[in-house]
């Protein structure tokens, strides 16, 4: 790497930092909203009411069976083709690539996380549920105090993988003009004609973020599992 290219990449570090910040925003917001959505869908998936089960199954099947890139394009480019959407109160959000990416990422991770949460809920020992009922707990209190905390603890390793996959998938935000980490790397590569160096630097930042996520999940597992301390 010559001195001129090195100085160019060093000068571009603030842009890489801004791109990484946007990536973190997209991933964090999508995961937070997606987790709430996934919990609701997982409960619907386990419901005794057939319409709720079918609705949850349909949503999960659609978003797990189609590429994330297609989902992003359909939301960003497709919804604007309908007059009803352009005239609705949601249009100020749907015409912005930032919110379209958030919506696509949220719906995608919500489908995958719903199945993870469903597995966690079903893995909660039935004896503990019966014991809680014997103590007078039932309904939403039983779900909040007994089922949901244990389900999340049991699902945490798989959910950690979903967080990393969501981080990797966020690179697709650059396809709808967002200057996230990958978007910045693409722009710098096109300006300097040195894509290897630009994308290696972006890859190193992604690697660092993935390492922090992995360590965070491991610490959360240890904290939530007293037997592993």
Coordinates of C-alpha atoms in Angstrom, one line a residue:
X1 CA 0.0 0.0 0.0
X2 CA 1.6 3.3 -1.1
X3 CA 1.7 6.4 1.1
X4 CA -0.9 8.2 -1.0
X5 CA -3.5 5.5 -0.7
X6 CA -2.7 5.1 3.0
X7 CA -3.3 8.9 3.5
X8 CA -6.5 8.6 1.6
X9 CA -7.8 5.8 3.8
X10 CA -6.8 7.6 7.0
X11 CA -8.5 10.7 5.8
X12 CA -11.6 8.6 5.1
X13 CA -11.7 7.2 8.7
X14 CA -14.3 9.8 9.8
X15 CA -16.6 8.7 6.9
X16 CA -16.1 5.0 7.9
X17 CA -17.0 6.0 11.5
X18 CA -20.2 7.7 10.3
X19 CA -21.0 4.7 8.2
X20 CA -20.5 2.4 11.1
X21 CA -22.7 4.6 13.3
X22 CA -25.5 4.4 10.8
X23 CA -25.1 0.6 10.6
X24 CA -25.4 0.4 14.4
X25 CA -28.5 2.5 14.3
X26 CA -30.2 0.4 11.7
X27 CA -29.3 -2.9 13.4
X28 CA -30.2 -1.7 16.9
X29 CA -33.6 -0.2 16.0
X30 CA -34.5 -3.2 13.9
X31 CA -33.6 -5.7 16.6
X32 CA -35.4 -3.8 19.3
X33 CA -38.7 -3.5 17.4
X34 CA -38.2 -6.9 15.8
X35 CA -37.9 -8.5 19.3
X36 CA -41.2 -7.1 20.4
X37 CA -42.8 -8.1 17.1
X38 CA -41.3 -11.6 17.4
X39 CA -42.6 -12.1 20.9
X40 CA -46.1 -11.3 19.8
X41 CA -45.8 -13.5 16.7
X42 CA -44.4 -16.4 18.8
X43 CA -47.4 -16.2 21.2
X44 CA -49.7 -16.2 18.2
X45 CA -47.8 -19.1 16.7
X46 CA -48.6 -21.1 19.9
X47 CA -52.1 -19.9 20.3
X48 CA -55.1 -22.3 20.4
X49 CA -56.9 -20.0 18.0
X50 CA -56.4 -21.3 14.4
X51 CA -56.6 -17.8 12.7
X52 CA -53.8 -16.5 14.9
X53 CA -51.7 -19.5 14.2
X54 CA -52.2 -19.3 10.5
X55 CA -51.5 -15.6 10.4
X56 CA -48.2 -16.1 12.4
X57 CA -47.2 -19.0 10.2
X58 CA -47.9 -17.1 7.0
X59 CA -45.8 -14.1 8.1
X60 CA -42.9 -16.3 9.2
X61 CA -43.0 -18.4 6.1
X62 CA -43.1 -15.4 3.7
X63 CA -40.2 -13.5 5.3
X64 CA -38.0 -16.5 6.0
X65 CA -38.5 -17.9 2.4
X66 CA -37.7 -14.7 0.5
X67 CA -34.3 -12.9 0.2
X68 CA -33.8 -9.8 2.4
X69 CA -32.7 -7.9 -0.7
X70 CA -36.0 -8.6 -2.4
X71 CA -37.9 -7.4 0.7
X72 CA -36.0 -4.2 0.8
X73 CA -36.6 -3.5 -2.9
X74 CA -40.3 -4.3 -2.6
X75 CA -40.7 -1.9 0.4
X76 CA -38.5 0.9 -1.0
X77 CA -39.4 0.7 -4.7
X78 CA -42.6 -1.3 -4.7
X79 CA -44.9 0.5 -2.2
X80 CA -44.4 3.9 -4.0
X81 CA -46.1 2.4 -7.0
X82 CA -49.5 2.6 -5.3
X83 CA -51.4 5.9 -5.2
X84 CA -53.1 4.9 -1.9
X85 CA -49.6 4.6 -0.3
X86 CA -48.4 7.9 -1.7
X87 CA -51.5 9.7 -0.4
X88 CA -51.4 8.0 3.1
X89 CA -49.9 9.5 6.3
X90 CA -47.2 6.9 6.1
X91 CA -45.7 8.2 2.8
X92 CA -43.3 10.8 4.5
X93 CA -41.7 7.7 6.1
X94 CA -41.9 5.3 3.3
X95 CA -40.3 7.6 0.8
X96 CA -37.1 7.8 2.9
X97 CA -34.6 4.9 2.4
X98 CA -33.7 5.0 6.1
X99 CA -37.1 4.1 7.3
X100 CA -37.7 1.6 4.5
X101 CA -34.5 -0.2 5.6
X102 CA -35.7 -0.2 9.2
X103 CA -39.1 -1.7 8.2
X104 CA -37.5 -4.4 6.0
X105 CA -34.9 -5.3 8.6
X106 CA -37.5 -5.4 11.4
X107 CA -40.0 -7.6 9.5
X108 CA -37.1 -9.9 8.5
X109 CA -35.5 -10.3 11.9
X110 CA -39.0 -10.5 13.5
X111 CA -39.8 -13.6 11.5
X112 CA -36.6 -15.4 12.3
X113 CA -36.6 -14.3 16.0
X114 CA -40.3 -15.5 16.3
X115 CA -39.2 -19.0 15.6
X116 CA -36.3 -18.7 18.1
X117 CA -38.6 -17.4 20.8
X118 CA -41.2 -20.1 20.0
X119 CA -38.5 -22.7 20.6
X120 CA -37.5 -21.0 23.8
X121 CA -41.1 -20.9 25.1
X122 CA -41.7 -24.5 24.3
X123 CA -38.4 -25.4 26.1
X124 CA -39.5 -24.0 29.4
X125 CA -40.0 -26.9 31.8
X126 CA -43.6 -27.7 32.2
X127 CA -43.2 -28.5 35.9
X128 CA -42.2 -24.9 36.6
X129 CA -45.4 -23.7 34.9
X130 CA -47.5 -26.1 36.9
X131 CA -45.7 -25.0 40.1
X132 CA -46.4 -21.3 39.3
X133 CA -50.1 -22.2 38.7
X134 CA -50.2 -23.9 42.0
X135 CA -48.9 -20.7 43.6
X136 CA -51.8 -18.8 42.1
X137 CA -50.1 -17.4 39.0
X138 CA -52.0 -17.6 35.7
X139 CA -52.5 -15.7 32.4
X140 CA -50.2 -12.8 31.7
X141 CA -48.5 -12.8 35.1
X142 CA -47.4 -16.4 34.6
X143 CA -46.1 -15.5 31.1
X144 CA -44.2 -12.4 32.3
X145 CA -42.7 -13.8 35.4
X146 CA -42.0 -17.4 34.5
X147 CA -42.3 -18.2 30.8
X148 CA -40.8 -15.2 29.1
X149 CA -37.6 -14.7 31.2
X150 CA -36.7 -18.4 30.9
X151 CA -37.6 -18.5 27.2
X152 CA -35.3 -15.6 26.5
X153 CA -32.5 -17.2 28.4
X154 CA -32.9 -20.5 26.6
X155 CA -33.1 -18.7 23.2
X156 CA -30.2 -16.3 23.9
X157 CA -27.5 -18.4 22.1
X158 CA -29.5 -18.7 18.9
X159 CA -30.6 -15.1 19.2
X160 CA -26.9 -14.1 19.4
X161 CA -26.5 -15.7 16.0
X162 CA -29.5 -13.7 14.6
X163 CA -27.9 -10.5 15.8
X164 CA -24.7 -11.2 13.9
X165 CA -26.7 -12.2 10.8
X166 CA -28.7 -9.0 11.1
X167 CA -25.4 -7.0 11.2
X168 CA -24.2 -8.7 8.1
X169 CA -27.5 -8.3 6.3
X170 CA -27.5 -4.6 7.1
X171 CA -24.9 -4.2 4.4
X172 CA -27.8 -4.4 1.9
X173 CA -28.9 -1.0 3.1
X174 CA -26.3 0.4 0.7
X175 CA -28.4 -0.8 -2.2
X176 CA -31.0 1.9 -1.5
X177 CA -28.6 4.8 -1.4
X178 CA -27.9 4.7 2.4
X179 CA -24.3 5.4 3.3
X180 CA -23.8 2.8 5.9
X181 CA -20.4 1.1 6.4
X182 CA -20.7 -0.9 3.1
X183 CA -22.0 2.2 1.3
X184 CA -19.0 4.2 2.4
X185 CA -16.6 1.5 1.4
X186 CA -18.2 1.3 -2.1
X187 CA -18.0 5.0 -2.5
X188 CA -14.3 5.2 -1.4
X189 CA -13.4 2.2 -3.6
X190 CA -15.0 3.9 -6.6
X191 CA -13.0 7.1 -5.9
X192 CA -9.6 5.6 -5.2
X193 CA -9.9 2.5 -7.6
X194 CA -8.6 0.4 -4.7
X195 CA -11.5 -1.7 -3.6
X196 CA -9.4 -4.3 -1.7
X197 CA -8.1 -1.8 0.8
X198 CA -11.5 -0.1 1.3
X199 CA -13.4 -3.3 1.7
X200 CA -10.8 -4.8 3.9
X201 CA -11.1 -1.9 6.3
X202 CA -14.9 -2.1 6.3
X203 CA -14.6 -5.9 6.9
X204 CA -12.3 -5.3 9.8
X205 CA -14.8 -2.9 11.4
X206 CA -17.6 -5.5 10.8
X207 CA -15.3 -8.1 12.4
X208 CA -14.8 -5.9 15.4
X209 CA -18.5 -5.3 15.9
X210 CA -19.2 -9.0 15.6
X211 CA -16.6 -9.7 18.2
X212 CA -18.2 -7.3 20.6
X213 CA -21.7 -8.8 20.0
X214 CA -20.3 -12.3 20.6
X215 CA -18.7 -11.3 23.9
X216 CA -21.8 -9.4 25.0
X217 CA -24.0 -12.5 24.4
X218 CA -21.5 -14.7 26.2
X219 CA -21.6 -12.3 29.2
X220 CA -25.4 -12.2 29.1
X221 CA -25.5 -16.0 29.1
X222 CA -23.2 -16.2 32.1
X223 CA -25.2 -13.5 34.0
X224 CA -28.6 -15.2 33.2
X225 CA -27.3 -18.7 34.0
X226 CA -26.0 -18.9 37.6
X227 CA -24.9 -22.5 37.0
X228 CA -22.3 -21.3 34.4
X229 CA -20.8 -18.6 36.6

